[in-house]
PDB file with one MODEL, atoms N, CA, C and O in Angstrom:
MODEL        1
ATOM      1  N   UNK A   1       4.561 -10.400   2.880  1.00  0.00           N
ATOM      2  CA  UNK A   1       3.142 -10.271   2.996  1.00  0.00           C
ATOM      3  C   UNK A   1       2.867  -9.264   3.994  1.00  0.00           C
ATOM      4  O   UNK A   1       3.344  -9.009   5.100  1.00  0.00           O
ATOM      5  N   UNK A   2       1.567  -8.554   2.967  1.00  0.00           N
ATOM      6  CA  UNK A   2       1.104  -7.399   4.324  1.00  0.00           C
ATOM      7  C   UNK A   2      -0.061  -7.340   4.662  1.00  0.00           C
ATOM      8  O   UNK A   2      -1.136  -7.048   4.137  1.00  0.00           O
ATOM      9  N   UNK A   3       0.474  -7.812   6.080  1.00  0.00           N
ATOM     10  CA  UNK A   3      -0.631  -7.968   6.756  1.00  0.00           C
ATOM     11  C   UNK A   3      -0.331  -7.124   8.410  1.00  0.00           C
ATOM     12  O   UNK A   3       0.548  -6.274   8.555  1.00  0.00           O
ATOM     13  N   UNK A   4      -1.146  -7.530   9.384  1.00  0.00           N
ATOM     14  CA  UNK A   4      -1.429  -6.246  10.190  1.00  0.00           C
ATOM     15  C   UNK A   4      -2.050  -4.916  10.507  1.00  0.00           C
ATOM     16  O   UNK A   4      -2.020  -4.090  11.420  1.00  0.00           O
ATOM     17  N   UNK A   5      -3.021  -5.195   8.545  1.00  0.00           N
ATOM     18  CA  UNK A   5      -3.713  -3.877   8.427  1.00  0.00           C
ATOM     19  C   UNK A   5      -4.505  -3.749   9.920  1.00  0.00           C
ATOM     20  O   UNK A   5      -4.215  -4.651  10.706  1.00  0.00           O
ATOM     21  N   UNK A   6      -5.513  -2.692  10.426  1.00  0.00           N
ATOM     22  CA  UNK A   6      -6.526  -3.074  10.723  1.00  0.00           C
ATOM     23  C   UNK A   6      -7.222  -1.524  10.770  1.00  0.00           C
ATOM     24  O   UNK A   6      -7.578  -0.946  11.796  1.00  0.00           O
ATOM     25  N   UNK A   7      -7.332  -0.939   9.194  1.00  0.00           N
ATOM     26  CA  UNK A   7      -8.247   0.140   8.760  1.00  0.00           C
ATOM     27  C   UNK A   7      -9.113  -0.822   7.696  1.00  0.00           C
ATOM     28  O   UNK A   7      -8.839  -1.699   6.876  1.00  0.00           O
ATOM     29  N   UNK A   8     -10.285  -0.165   8.172  1.00  0.00           N
ATOM     30  CA  UNK A   8     -11.185  -0.655   7.207  1.00  0.00           C
ATOM     31  C   UNK A   8     -11.203  -0.266   5.782  1.00  0.00           C
ATOM     32  O   UNK A   8     -11.007  -1.218   5.027  1.00  0.00           O
ATOM     33  N   UNK A   9     -11.372   0.794   5.255  1.00  0.00           N
ATOM     34  CA  UNK A   9     -10.724   1.383   3.891  1.00  0.00           C
ATOM     35  C   UNK A   9      -9.529   0.022   3.546  1.00  0.00           C
ATOM     36  O   UNK A   9      -9.659  -1.069   2.991  1.00  0.00           O
ATOM     37  N   UNK A  10      -8.233   0.813   4.254  1.00  0.00           N
ATOM     38  CA  UNK A  10      -7.033  -0.435   3.339  1.00  0.00           C
ATOM     39  C   UNK A  10      -7.813  -1.727   3.786  1.00  0.00           C
ATOM     40  O   UNK A  10      -7.487  -2.497   2.882  1.00  0.00           O
ATOM     41  N   UNK A  11      -8.438  -2.267   4.416  1.00  0.00           N
ATOM     42  CA  UNK A  11      -8.846  -3.391   4.307  1.00  0.00           C
ATOM     43  C   UNK A  11      -9.347  -3.230   2.950  1.00  0.00           C
ATOM     44  O   UNK A  11      -8.877  -3.839   1.989  1.00  0.00           O
ATOM     45  N   UNK A  12     -10.038  -2.634   2.905  1.00  0.00           N
ATOM     46  CA  UNK A  12     -11.045  -3.369   1.211  1.00  0.00           C
ATOM     47  C   UNK A  12     -10.925  -2.494   0.482  1.00  0.00           C
ATOM     48  O   UNK A  12     -11.977  -2.175  -0.074  1.00  0.00           O
ATOM     49  N   UNK A  13      -9.201  -1.374  -0.040  1.00  0.00           N
ATOM     50  CA  UNK A  13      -8.356  -1.853  -0.472  1.00  0.00           C
ATOM     51  C   UNK A  13      -7.497  -3.054  -1.193  1.00  0.00           C
ATOM     52  O   UNK A  13      -7.026  -3.184  -2.324  1.00  0.00           O
ATOM     53  N   UNK A  14      -7.513  -3.867  -0.015  1.00  0.00           N
ATOM     54  CA  UNK A  14      -6.792  -4.776  -0.589  1.00  0.00           C
ATOM     55  C   UNK A  14      -7.520  -5.781  -0.707  1.00  0.00           C
ATOM     56  O   UNK A  14      -6.976  -6.627  -1.416  1.00  0.00           O
ATOM     57  N   UNK A  15      -8.588  -6.103  -0.304  1.00  0.00           N
ATOM     58  CA  UNK A  15      -9.732  -6.976  -1.113  1.00  0.00           C
ATOM     59  C   UNK A  15      -9.995  -6.544  -3.119  1.00  0.00           C
ATOM     60  O   UNK A  15     -10.285  -7.352  -4.001  1.00  0.00           O
ATOM     61  N   UNK A  16      -9.807  -5.350  -3.233  1.00  0.00           N
ATOM     62  CA  UNK A  16      -9.795  -5.368  -4.560  1.00  0.00           C
ATOM     63  C   UNK A  16      -8.358  -5.300  -4.994  1.00  0.00           C
ATOM     64  O   UNK A  16      -8.036  -4.978  -6.138  1.00  0.00           O
ATOM     65  N   UNK A  17      -7.739  -5.528  -4.307  1.00  0.00           N
ATOM     66  CA  UNK A  17      -6.393  -5.595  -5.246  1.00  0.00           C
ATOM     67  C   UNK A  17      -6.045  -7.287  -6.109  1.00  0.00           C
ATOM     68  O   UNK A  17      -6.414  -8.340  -5.589  1.00  0.00           O
ATOM     69  N   UNK A  18      -5.497  -7.252  -7.091  1.00  0.00           N
ATOM     70  CA  UNK A  18      -5.881  -8.205  -7.848  1.00  0.00           C
ATOM     71  C   UNK A  18      -4.521  -8.705  -8.715  1.00  0.00           C
ATOM     72  O   UNK A  18      -4.167  -7.766  -9.429  1.00  0.00           O
ATOM     73  N   UNK A  19      -3.583  -9.962  -8.894  1.00  0.00           N
ATOM     74  CA  UNK A  19      -2.116 -10.408  -9.166  1.00  0.00           C
ATOM     75  C   UNK A  19      -1.678  -9.988 -10.134  1.00  0.00           C
ATOM     76  O   UNK A  19      -1.739 -10.395 -11.295  1.00  0.00           O
ATOM     77  N   UNK A  20      -0.994  -8.747  -9.481  1.00  0.00           N
ATOM     78  CA  UNK A  20       0.450  -8.327 -10.929  1.00  0.00           C
ATOM     79  C   UNK A  20      -0.147  -6.904 -10.567  1.00  0.00           C
ATOM     80  O   UNK A  20       0.264  -6.094 -11.399  1.00  0.00           O
ATOM     81  N   UNK A  21      -0.963  -6.313  -9.632  1.00  0.00           N
ATOM     82  CA  UNK A  21      -0.862  -5.146  -9.844  1.00  0.00           C
ATOM     83  C   UNK A  21       0.331  -4.030  -9.152  1.00  0.00           C
ATOM     84  O   UNK A  21       1.030  -4.678  -8.373  1.00  0.00           O
ATOM     85  N   UNK A  22       0.639  -2.985  -9.189  1.00  0.00           N
ATOM     86  CA  UNK A  22       1.699  -2.511  -8.408  1.00  0.00           C
ATOM     87  C   UNK A  22       1.447  -1.481  -7.945  1.00  0.00           C
ATOM     88  O   UNK A  22       0.668  -0.740  -8.544  1.00  0.00           O
ATOM     89  N   UNK A  23       2.249  -0.945  -6.248  1.00  0.00           N
ATOM     90  CA  UNK A  23       1.961   0.146  -6.122  1.00  0.00           C
ATOM     91  C   UNK A  23       2.961   0.307  -5.439  1.00  0.00           C
ATOM     92  O   UNK A  23       3.943  -0.432  -5.385  1.00  0.00           O
ATOM     93  N   UNK A  24       2.719   1.545  -4.726  1.00  0.00           N
ATOM     94  CA  UNK A  24       3.689   2.508  -4.059  1.00  0.00           C
ATOM     95  C   UNK A  24       4.779   1.750  -2.591  1.00  0.00           C
ATOM     96  O   UNK A  24       4.372   2.290  -1.562  1.00  0.00           O
ATOM     97  N   UNK A  25       5.397   1.213  -2.411  1.00  0.00           N
ATOM     98  CA  UNK A  25       5.642   1.027  -0.943  1.00  0.00           C
ATOM     99  C   UNK A  25       5.652   2.299  -0.168  1.00  0.00           C
ATOM    100  O   UNK A  25       6.015   3.279  -0.818  1.00  0.00           O
ATOM    101  N   UNK A  26       5.445   2.428   0.640  1.00  0.00           N
ATOM    102  CA  UNK A  26       4.499   3.962   1.441  1.00  0.00           C
ATOM    103  C   UNK A  26       5.134   3.429   2.201  1.00  0.00           C
ATOM    104  O   UNK A  26       5.336   2.231   2.003  1.00  0.00           O
ATOM    105  N   UNK A  27       5.978   4.346   3.906  1.00  0.00           N
ATOM    106  CA  UNK A  27       6.449   4.715   4.601  1.00  0.00           C
ATOM    107  C   UNK A  27       5.549   5.573   5.285  1.00  0.00           C
ATOM    108  O   UNK A  27       5.470   6.767   4.998  1.00  0.00           O
ATOM    109  N   UNK A  28       4.759   4.953   6.312  1.00  0.00           N
ATOM    110  CA  UNK A  28       3.691   5.888   6.523  1.00  0.00           C
ATOM    111  C   UNK A  28       3.691   6.444   8.279  1.00  0.00           C
ATOM    112  O   UNK A  28       3.004   7.343   8.764  1.00  0.00           O
ATOM    113  N   UNK A  29       4.691   5.575   8.957  1.00  0.00           N
ATOM    114  CA  UNK A  29       5.385   5.554  10.432  1.00  0.00           C
ATOM    115  C   UNK A  29       6.586   6.637  10.183  1.00  0.00           C
ATOM    116  O   UNK A  29       6.726   7.715  10.760  1.00  0.00           O
ATOM    117  N   UNK A  30       7.190   6.218   9.444  1.00  0.00           N
ATOM    118  CA  UNK A  30       8.802   6.516   9.606  1.00  0.00           C
ATOM    119  C   UNK A  30       8.958   7.548   8.382  1.00  0.00           C
ATOM    120  O   UNK A  30       9.353   6.703   7.578  1.00  0.00           O
ATOM    121  N   UNK A  31       8.947   8.556   7.751  1.00  0.00           N
ATOM    122  CA  UNK A  31      10.068   9.098   6.987  1.00  0.00           C
ATOM    123  C   UNK A  31       8.758   9.889   6.126  1.00  0.00           C
ATOM    124  O   UNK A  31       8.902  11.077   5.835  1.00  0.00           O
ATOM    125  N   UNK A  32       7.688   9.276   5.803  1.00  0.00           N
ATOM    126  CA  UNK A  32       6.623   9.315   4.975  1.00  0.00           C
ATOM    127  C   UNK A  32       7.035   9.249   3.325  1.00  0.00           C
ATOM    128  O   UNK A  32       6.866   9.959   2.334  1.00  0.00           O
ATOM    129  N   UNK A  33       7.656   8.000   3.641  1.00  0.00           N
ATOM    130  CA  UNK A  33       8.692   8.213   1.905  1.00  0.00           C
ATOM    131  C   UNK A  33       7.820   7.534   1.039  1.00  0.00           C
ATOM    132  O   UNK A  33       7.067   6.689   1.524  1.00  0.00           O
ATOM    133  N   UNK A  34       7.802   7.767  -0.162  1.00  0.00           N
ATOM    134  CA  UNK A  34       7.635   6.082  -0.896  1.00  0.00           C
ATOM    135  C   UNK A  34       9.587   5.667  -0.912  1.00  0.00           C
ATOM    136  O   UNK A  34      10.678   6.223  -1.030  1.00  0.00           O
ATOM    137  N   UNK A  35       9.187   4.799  -0.778  1.00  0.00           N
ATOM    138  CA  UNK A  35      11.010   4.007  -1.038  1.00  0.00           C
ATOM    139  C   UNK A  35      10.388   2.942  -2.011  1.00  0.00           C
ATOM    140  O   UNK A  35      10.841   3.042  -3.151  1.00  0.00           O
ATOM    141  N   UNK A  36       9.777   2.288  -1.896  1.00  0.00           N
ATOM    142  CA  UNK A  36      10.124   1.199  -3.372  1.00  0.00           C
ATOM    143  C   UNK A  36       8.407   1.167  -3.735  1.00  0.00           C
ATOM    144  O   UNK A  36       7.446   1.609  -3.104  1.00  0.00           O
ATOM    145  N   UNK A  37       8.512   0.376  -5.151  1.00  0.00           N
ATOM    146  CA  UNK A  37       7.732  -0.819  -5.716  1.00  0.00           C
ATOM    147  C   UNK A  37       6.978  -1.656  -5.739  1.00  0.00           C
ATOM    148  O   UNK A  37       7.608  -2.571  -6.268  1.00  0.00           O
ATOM    149  N   UNK A  38       5.779  -2.095  -5.473  1.00  0.00           N
ATOM    150  CA  UNK A  38       5.621  -3.519  -4.853  1.00  0.00           C
ATOM    151  C   UNK A  38       5.096  -3.986  -5.834  1.00  0.00           C
ATOM    152  O   UNK A  38       5.087  -3.330  -6.876  1.00  0.00           O
ATOM    153  N   UNK A  39       4.490  -5.304  -5.764  1.00  0.00           N
ATOM    154  CA  UNK A  39       3.875  -5.852  -6.621  1.00  0.00           C
ATOM    155  C   UNK A  39       2.289  -6.822  -6.091  1.00  0.00           C
ATOM    156  O   UNK A  39       2.700  -7.899  -5.658  1.00  0.00           O
ATOM    157  N   UNK A  40       1.515  -6.800  -6.045  1.00  0.00           N
ATOM    158  CA  UNK A  40       0.465  -7.849  -5.480  1.00  0.00           C
ATOM    159  C   UNK A  40       0.887  -9.455  -5.321  1.00  0.00           C
ATOM    160  O   UNK A  40       2.103  -9.327  -5.454  1.00  0.00           O
ATOM    161  N   UNK A  41       0.727 -10.536  -5.171  1.00  0.00           N
ATOM    162  CA  UNK A  41       1.314 -11.618  -5.446  1.00  0.00           C
ATOM    163  C   UNK A  41       0.495 -12.971  -5.310  1.00  0.00           C
ATOM    164  O   UNK A  41       0.572 -14.143  -5.677  1.00  0.00           O
ATOM    165  N   UNK A  42      -0.154 -12.318  -4.734  1.00  0.00           N
ATOM    166  CA  UNK A  42      -1.657 -13.166  -3.854  1.00  0.00           C
ATOM    167  C   UNK A  42      -2.591 -12.414  -3.615  1.00  0.00           C
ATOM    168  O   UNK A  42      -2.333 -11.219  -3.754  1.00  0.00           O
ATOM    169  N   UNK A  43      -3.842 -12.740  -3.226  1.00  0.00           N
ATOM    170  CA  UNK A  43      -4.966 -11.999  -3.553  1.00  0.00           C
ATOM    171  C   UNK A  43      -5.442 -12.134  -2.075  1.00  0.00           C
ATOM    172  O   UNK A  43      -5.044 -13.092  -1.413  1.00  0.00           O
ATOM    173  N   UNK A  44      -6.178 -11.317  -1.603  1.00  0.00           N
ATOM    174  CA  UNK A  44      -6.186 -11.226  -0.338  1.00  0.00           C
ATOM    175  C   UNK A  44      -7.130 -12.998   0.478  1.00  0.00           C
ATOM    176  O   UNK A  44      -7.969 -13.836   0.147  1.00  0.00           O
ATOM    177  N   UNK A  45      -6.022 -12.586   1.909  1.00  0.00           N
ATOM    178  CA  UNK A  45      -6.552 -13.996   1.785  1.00  0.00           C
ATOM    179  C   UNK A  45      -6.556 -13.283   3.963  1.00  0.00           C
ATOM    180  O   UNK A  45      -6.103 -12.222   4.392  1.00  0.00           O
ATOM    181  N   UNK A  46      -7.295 -14.504   4.800  1.00  0.00           N
ATOM    182  CA  UNK A  46      -6.682 -14.430   6.016  1.00  0.00           C
ATOM    183  C   UNK A  46      -6.003 -14.197   6.165  1.00  0.00           C
ATOM    184  O   UNK A  46      -5.130 -14.442   5.331  1.00  0.00           O
ATOM    185  N   UNK A  47      -5.523 -13.182   7.867  1.00  0.00           N
ATOM    186  CA  UNK A  47      -4.828 -12.649   8.041  1.00  0.00           C
ATOM    187  C   UNK A  47      -4.270 -13.506   9.646  1.00  0.00           C
ATOM    188  O   UNK A  47      -5.032 -13.511  10.613  1.00  0.00           O
ATOM    189  N   UNK A  48      -3.306 -13.972   9.693  1.00  0.00           N
ATOM    190  CA  UNK A  48      -3.127 -14.396  10.184  1.00  0.00           C
ATOM    191  C   UNK A  48      -2.462 -13.980  11.919  1.00  0.00           C
ATOM    192  O   UNK A  48      -2.126 -14.767  12.803  1.00  0.00           O
ATOM    193  N   UNK A  49      -2.459 -13.246  11.922  1.00  0.00           N
ATOM    194  CA  UNK A  49      -2.072 -11.977  12.876  1.00  0.00           C
ATOM    195  C   UNK A  49      -3.015 -11.782  13.543  1.00  0.00           C
ATOM    196  O   UNK A  49      -2.745 -11.470  14.703  1.00  0.00           O
ATOM    197  N   UNK A  50      -4.305 -11.849  13.225  1.00  0.00           N
ATOM    198  CA  UNK A  50      -5.343 -11.708  13.482  1.00  0.00           C
ATOM    199  C   UNK A  50      -6.449 -13.334  14.214  1.00  0.00           C
ATOM    200  O   UNK A  50      -6.455 -14.436  13.666  1.00  0.00           O
ATOM    201  N   UNK A  51      -7.197 -12.998  15.435  1.00  0.00           N
ATOM    202  CA  UNK A  51      -8.361 -14.104  15.653  1.00  0.00           C
ATOM    203  C   UNK A  51      -9.708 -13.245  15.044  1.00  0.00           C
ATOM    204  O   UNK A  51     -10.792 -13.735  15.362  1.00  0.00           O
ATOM    205  N   UNK A  52      -9.738 -12.288  14.388  1.00  0.00           N
ATOM    206  CA  UNK A  52     -10.935 -11.697  13.861  1.00  0.00           C
ATOM    207  C   UNK A  52     -10.815 -12.048  12.447  1.00  0.00           C
ATOM    208  O   UNK A  52      -9.882 -11.605  11.778  1.00  0.00           O
ATOM    209  N   UNK A  53     -12.060 -13.123  11.760  1.00  0.00           N
ATOM    210  CA  UNK A  53     -12.181 -13.027   9.889  1.00  0.00           C
ATOM    211  C   UNK A  53     -12.430 -12.255   9.353  1.00  0.00           C
ATOM    212  O   UNK A  53     -12.538 -12.478   8.147  1.00  0.00           O
ATOM    213  N   UNK A  54     -12.719 -10.690   9.886  1.00  0.00           N
ATOM    214  CA  UNK A  54     -12.666  -9.807   9.584  1.00  0.00           C
ATOM    215  C   UNK A  54     -11.878  -9.117   8.487  1.00  0.00           C
ATOM    216  O   UNK A  54     -12.224  -8.456   7.508  1.00  0.00           O
ATOM    217  N   UNK A  55     -10.227  -9.638   9.173  1.00  0.00           N
ATOM    218  CA  UNK A  55      -8.687  -8.960   8.574  1.00  0.00           C
ATOM    219  C   UNK A  55      -8.355  -9.970   7.541  1.00  0.00           C
ATOM    220  O   UNK A  55      -8.195 -11.187   7.447  1.00  0.00           O
ATOM    221  N   UNK A  56      -8.327  -8.913   6.820  1.00  0.00           N
ATOM    222  CA  UNK A  56      -7.363  -9.563   5.410  1.00  0.00           C
ATOM    223  C   UNK A  56      -5.781  -9.565   4.780  1.00  0.00           C
ATOM    224  O   UNK A  56      -5.355  -8.410   4.805  1.00  0.00           O
ATOM    225  N   UNK A  57      -5.082 -10.234   4.389  1.00  0.00           N
ATOM    226  CA  UNK A  57      -4.066  -9.547   3.344  1.00  0.00           C
ATOM    227  C   UNK A  57      -3.944  -9.885   2.553  1.00  0.00           C
ATOM    228  O   UNK A  57      -4.550 -10.874   2.143  1.00  0.00           O
ATOM    229  N   UNK A  58      -3.056  -9.218   1.884  1.00  0.00           N
ATOM    230  CA  UNK A  58      -2.183  -9.473   0.362  1.00  0.00           C
ATOM    231  C   UNK A  58      -0.679  -9.713   0.809  1.00  0.00           C
ATOM    232  O   UNK A  58       0.096  -9.210   1.622  1.00  0.00           O
ATOM    233  N   UNK A  59      -0.650 -11.083  -0.450  1.00  0.00           N
ATOM    234  CA  UNK A  59       1.063 -11.008  -0.165  1.00  0.00           C
ATOM    235  C   UNK A  59       1.679  -9.514  -1.250  1.00  0.00           C
ATOM    236  O   UNK A  59       1.103  -9.092  -2.253  1.00  0.00           O
ATOM    237  N   UNK A  60       2.558  -9.148  -0.841  1.00  0.00           N
ATOM    238  CA  UNK A  60       3.125  -8.950  -1.936  1.00  0.00           C
ATOM    239  C   UNK A  60       4.820  -8.946  -2.280  1.00  0.00           C
ATOM    240  O   UNK A  60       5.359  -9.604  -1.390  1.00  0.00           O
ATOM    241  N   UNK A  61       5.825  -8.445  -3.243  1.00  0.00           N
ATOM    242  CA  UNK A  61       7.516  -8.613  -3.764  1.00  0.00           C
ATOM    243  C   UNK A  61       7.568  -7.716  -3.546  1.00  0.00           C
ATOM    244  O   UNK A  61       6.519  -7.138  -3.261  1.00  0.00           O
ATOM    245  N   UNK A  62       8.632  -7.106  -3.534  1.00  0.00           N
ATOM    246  CA  UNK A  62       9.200  -5.954  -3.944  1.00  0.00           C
ATOM    247  C   UNK A  62      10.055  -6.200  -5.202  1.00  0.00           C
ATOM    248  O   UNK A  62      11.017  -6.943  -5.395  1.00  0.00           O
ATOM    249  N   UNK A  63       9.328  -5.250  -6.074  1.00  0.00           N
ATOM    250  CA  UNK A  63       9.976  -4.479  -7.415  1.00  0.00           C
ATOM    251  C   UNK A  63      11.188  -4.304  -7.468  1.00  0.00           C
ATOM    252  O   UNK A  63      12.093  -5.089  -7.753  1.00  0.00           O
ATOM    253  N   UNK A  64      11.204  -2.924  -7.098  1.00  0.00           N
ATOM    254  CA  UNK A  64      12.728  -2.088  -6.932  1.00  0.00           C
ATOM    255  C   UNK A  64      12.349  -1.285  -5.730  1.00  0.00           C
ATOM    256  O   UNK A  64      11.348  -1.295  -5.015  1.00  0.00           O
ATOM    257  N   UNK A  65      13.469  -0.574  -5.724  1.00  0.00           N
ATOM    258  CA  UNK A  65      13.970   0.378  -4.324  1.00  0.00           C
ATOM    259  C   UNK A  65      13.485   1.256  -5.781  1.00  0.00           C
ATOM    260  O   UNK A  65      13.477   0.869  -6.950  1.00  0.00           O
ATOM    261  N   UNK A  66      12.956   3.060  -4.969  1.00  0.00           N
ATOM    262  CA  UNK A  66      13.170   4.003  -4.680  1.00  0.00           C
ATOM    263  C   UNK A  66      14.152   5.112  -4.557  1.00  0.00           C
ATOM    264  O   UNK A  66      13.954   6.025  -3.755  1.00  0.00           O
ATOM    265  N   UNK A  67      15.524   5.055  -5.553  1.00  0.00           N
ATOM    266  CA  UNK A  67      15.775   6.103  -5.907  1.00  0.00           C
ATOM    267  C   UNK A  67      15.416   7.499  -5.034  1.00  0.00           C
ATOM    268  O   UNK A  67      14.265   7.930  -5.097  1.00  0.00           O
ATOM    269  N   UNK A  68      16.289   8.103  -4.328  1.00  0.00           N
ATOM    270  CA  UNK A  68      15.870   9.315  -4.113  1.00  0.00           C
ATOM    271  C   UNK A  68      14.490   9.520  -3.084  1.00  0.00           C
ATOM    272  O   UNK A  68      13.854  10.574  -3.044  1.00  0.00           O
ATOM    273  N   UNK A  69      14.170   8.328  -2.288  1.00  0.00           N
ATOM    274  CA  UNK A  69      12.846   8.464  -1.934  1.00  0.00           C
ATOM    275  C   UNK A  69      11.863   9.970  -1.841  1.00  0.00           C
ATOM    276  O   UNK A  69      12.107  10.803  -0.967  1.00  0.00           O
ATOM    277  N   UNK A  70      10.890  10.145  -2.727  1.00  0.00           N
ATOM    278  CA  UNK A  70       9.992  10.880  -2.668  1.00  0.00           C
ATOM    279  C   UNK A  70       8.918  10.889  -1.563  1.00  0.00           C
ATOM    280  O   UNK A  70       8.203   9.935  -1.258  1.00  0.00           O
ATOM    281  N   UNK A  71       8.919  12.589  -0.802  1.00  0.00           N
ATOM    282  CA  UNK A  71       8.236  12.393   0.266  1.00  0.00           C
ATOM    283  C   UNK A  71       6.605  12.696   0.016  1.00  0.00           C
ATOM    284  O   UNK A  71       6.405  12.476  -1.179  1.00  0.00           O
ATOM    285  N   UNK A  72       5.279  13.142   0.711  1.00  0.00           N
ATOM    286  CA  UNK A  72       4.513  12.836   0.237  1.00  0.00           C
ATOM    287  C   UNK A  72       3.462  14.393  -0.298  1.00  0.00           C
ATOM    288  O   UNK A  72       2.358  14.552  -0.819  1.00  0.00           O
ATOM    289  N   UNK A  73       4.822  15.497   0.306  1.00  0.00           N
ATOM    290  CA  UNK A  73       4.267  16.504  -0.337  1.00  0.00           C
ATOM    291  C   UNK A  73       4.816  16.423  -1.577  1.00  0.00           C
ATOM    292  O   UNK A  73       4.037  16.636  -2.506  1.00  0.00           O
ATOM    293  N   UNK A  74       6.188  16.120  -1.902  1.00  0.00           N
ATOM    294  CA  UNK A  74       6.398  15.634  -3.814  1.00  0.00           C
ATOM    295  C   UNK A  74       5.132  15.046  -4.183  1.00  0.00           C
ATOM    296  O   UNK A  74       4.338  15.844  -4.681  1.00  0.00           O
ATOM    297  N   UNK A  75       4.605  13.425  -4.023  1.00  0.00           N
ATOM    298  CA  UNK A  75       3.949  12.737  -4.712  1.00  0.00           C
ATOM    299  C   UNK A  75       2.922  14.167  -4.420  1.00  0.00           C
ATOM    300  O   UNK A  75       3.614  15.087  -4.859  1.00  0.00           O
ATOM    301  N   UNK A  76       2.067  14.563  -4.074  1.00  0.00           N
ATOM    302  CA  UNK A  76       1.165  15.578  -3.898  1.00  0.00           C
ATOM    303  C   UNK A  76       0.762  16.426  -4.814  1.00  0.00           C
ATOM    304  O   UNK A  76      -0.387  16.669  -5.183  1.00  0.00           O
ATOM    305  N   UNK A  77       2.143  17.033  -5.297  1.00  0.00           N
ATOM    306  CA  UNK A  77       2.651  17.974  -5.676  1.00  0.00           C
ATOM    307  C   UNK A  77       3.141  17.938  -7.415  1.00  0.00           C
ATOM    308  O   UNK A  77       3.691  18.808  -8.091  1.00  0.00           O
ATOM    309  N   UNK A  78       2.558  16.182  -7.862  1.00  0.00           N
ATOM    310  CA  UNK A  78       2.879  15.760  -9.209  1.00  0.00           C
ATOM    311  C   UNK A  78       1.004  15.747  -9.385  1.00  0.00           C
ATOM    312  O   UNK A  78       0.035  15.200  -8.858  1.00  0.00           O
ATOM    313  N   UNK A  79       1.352  16.884 -10.649  1.00  0.00           N
ATOM    314  CA  UNK A  79       0.181  16.518 -10.833  1.00  0.00           C
ATOM    315  C   UNK A  79      -0.713  15.038 -12.019  1.00  0.00           C
ATOM    316  O   UNK A  79      -1.911  14.894 -12.263  1.00  0.00           O
ATOM    317  N   UNK A  80       0.248  14.367 -12.398  1.00  0.00           N
ATOM    318  CA  UNK A  80       0.359  13.105 -12.814  1.00  0.00           C
ATOM    319  C   UNK A  80      -0.011  12.129 -12.315  1.00  0.00           C
ATOM    320  O   UNK A  80      -0.173  11.026 -12.837  1.00  0.00           O
ATOM    321  N   UNK A  81      -0.261  12.611 -10.734  1.00  0.00           N
ATOM    322  CA  UNK A  81      -0.498  11.710  -9.582  1.00  0.00           C
ATOM    323  C   UNK A  81      -1.596  11.705  -8.562  1.00  0.00           C
ATOM    324  O   UNK A  81      -1.961  10.937  -7.673  1.00  0.00           O
ATOM    325  N   UNK A  82      -2.185  13.482  -9.293  1.00  0.00           N
ATOM    326  CA  UNK A  82      -3.944  13.320  -8.560  1.00  0.00           C
ATOM    327  C   UNK A  82      -5.016  12.224  -8.110  1.00  0.00           C
ATOM    328  O   UNK A  82      -5.825  12.416  -7.201  1.00  0.00           O
ATOM    329  N   UNK A  83      -4.924  11.110  -8.823  1.00  0.00           N
ATOM    330  CA  UNK A  83      -5.831  10.568  -8.506  1.00  0.00           C
ATOM    331  C   UNK A  83      -5.567   9.767  -7.729  1.00  0.00           C
ATOM    332  O   UNK A  83      -6.485   8.983  -7.488  1.00  0.00           O
ATOM    333  N   UNK A  84      -4.584   9.606  -7.162  1.00  0.00           N
ATOM    334  CA  UNK A  84      -4.522   8.248  -6.798  1.00  0.00           C
ATOM    335  C   UNK A  84      -4.470   8.738  -5.100  1.00  0.00           C
ATOM    336  O   UNK A  84      -4.271   9.677  -4.329  1.00  0.00           O
ATOM    337  N   UNK A  85      -4.817   7.289  -5.220  1.00  0.00           N
ATOM    338  CA  UNK A  85      -5.687   7.663  -2.981  1.00  0.00           C
ATOM    339  C   UNK A  85      -5.037   7.723  -1.699  1.00  0.00           C
ATOM    340  O   UNK A  85      -5.551   7.772  -0.581  1.00  0.00           O
ATOM    341  N   UNK A  86      -3.740   7.711  -2.059  1.00  0.00           N
ATOM    342  CA  UNK A  86      -1.910   8.710  -0.683  1.00  0.00           C
ATOM    343  C   UNK A  86      -2.643   9.984  -1.633  1.00  0.00           C
ATOM    344  O   UNK A  86      -3.805   9.958  -1.225  1.00  0.00           O
ATOM    345  N   UNK A  87      -2.574  10.897  -2.508  1.00  0.00           N
ATOM    346  CA  UNK A  87      -3.220  12.043  -2.806  1.00  0.00           C
ATOM    347  C   UNK A  87      -4.528  12.275  -2.773  1.00  0.00           C
ATOM    348  O   UNK A  87      -4.734  13.386  -3.261  1.00  0.00           O
ATOM    349  N   UNK A  88      -5.062  11.994  -2.587  1.00  0.00           N
ATOM    350  CA  UNK A  88      -6.663  12.467  -2.705  1.00  0.00           C
ATOM    351  C   UNK A  88      -7.329  12.618  -1.004  1.00  0.00           C
ATOM    352  O   UNK A  88      -7.737  13.594  -0.375  1.00  0.00           O
ATOM    353  N   UNK A  89      -7.199  11.147  -0.658  1.00  0.00           N
ATOM    354  CA  UNK A  89      -7.524  10.692   0.752  1.00  0.00           C
ATOM    355  C   UNK A  89      -6.646  11.275   2.273  1.00  0.00           C
ATOM    356  O   UNK A  89      -5.423  11.207   2.148  1.00  0.00           O
ATOM    357  N   UNK A  90      -7.049  11.721   3.395  1.00  0.00           N
ATOM    358  CA  UNK A  90      -6.496  12.492   3.878  1.00  0.00           C
ATOM    359  C   UNK A  90      -5.604  11.803   4.697  1.00  0.00           C
ATOM    360  O   UNK A  90      -5.902  10.667   5.064  1.00  0.00           O
ATOM    361  N   UNK A  91      -4.223  12.481   5.147  1.00  0.00           N
ATOM    362  CA  UNK A  91      -3.405  11.603   5.994  1.00  0.00           C
ATOM    363  C   UNK A  91      -2.784  12.219   6.826  1.00  0.00           C
ATOM    364  O   UNK A  91      -2.050  11.622   7.615  1.00  0.00           O
TER     365      UNK A  91
ENDMDL
END
């Protein structure tokens, strides 16, 4: 379960996720690396770590690790990934 998110943009992205969607598992606080691939396995639902009903979470499962995890700079340098939110939005 991906819970505890308290960022409106991230919450809105989670609401748009569909079962089967794949995404990068990105360490945003430690290392700034893509460390794996994750799959959404349940739609957005209330986040039980908050008493505020505005916050939701999604259930994800690990698909696989990424060998030699690329840094954010390496991801941004790849033209095939230029349209990803991770690249387009400031971090």
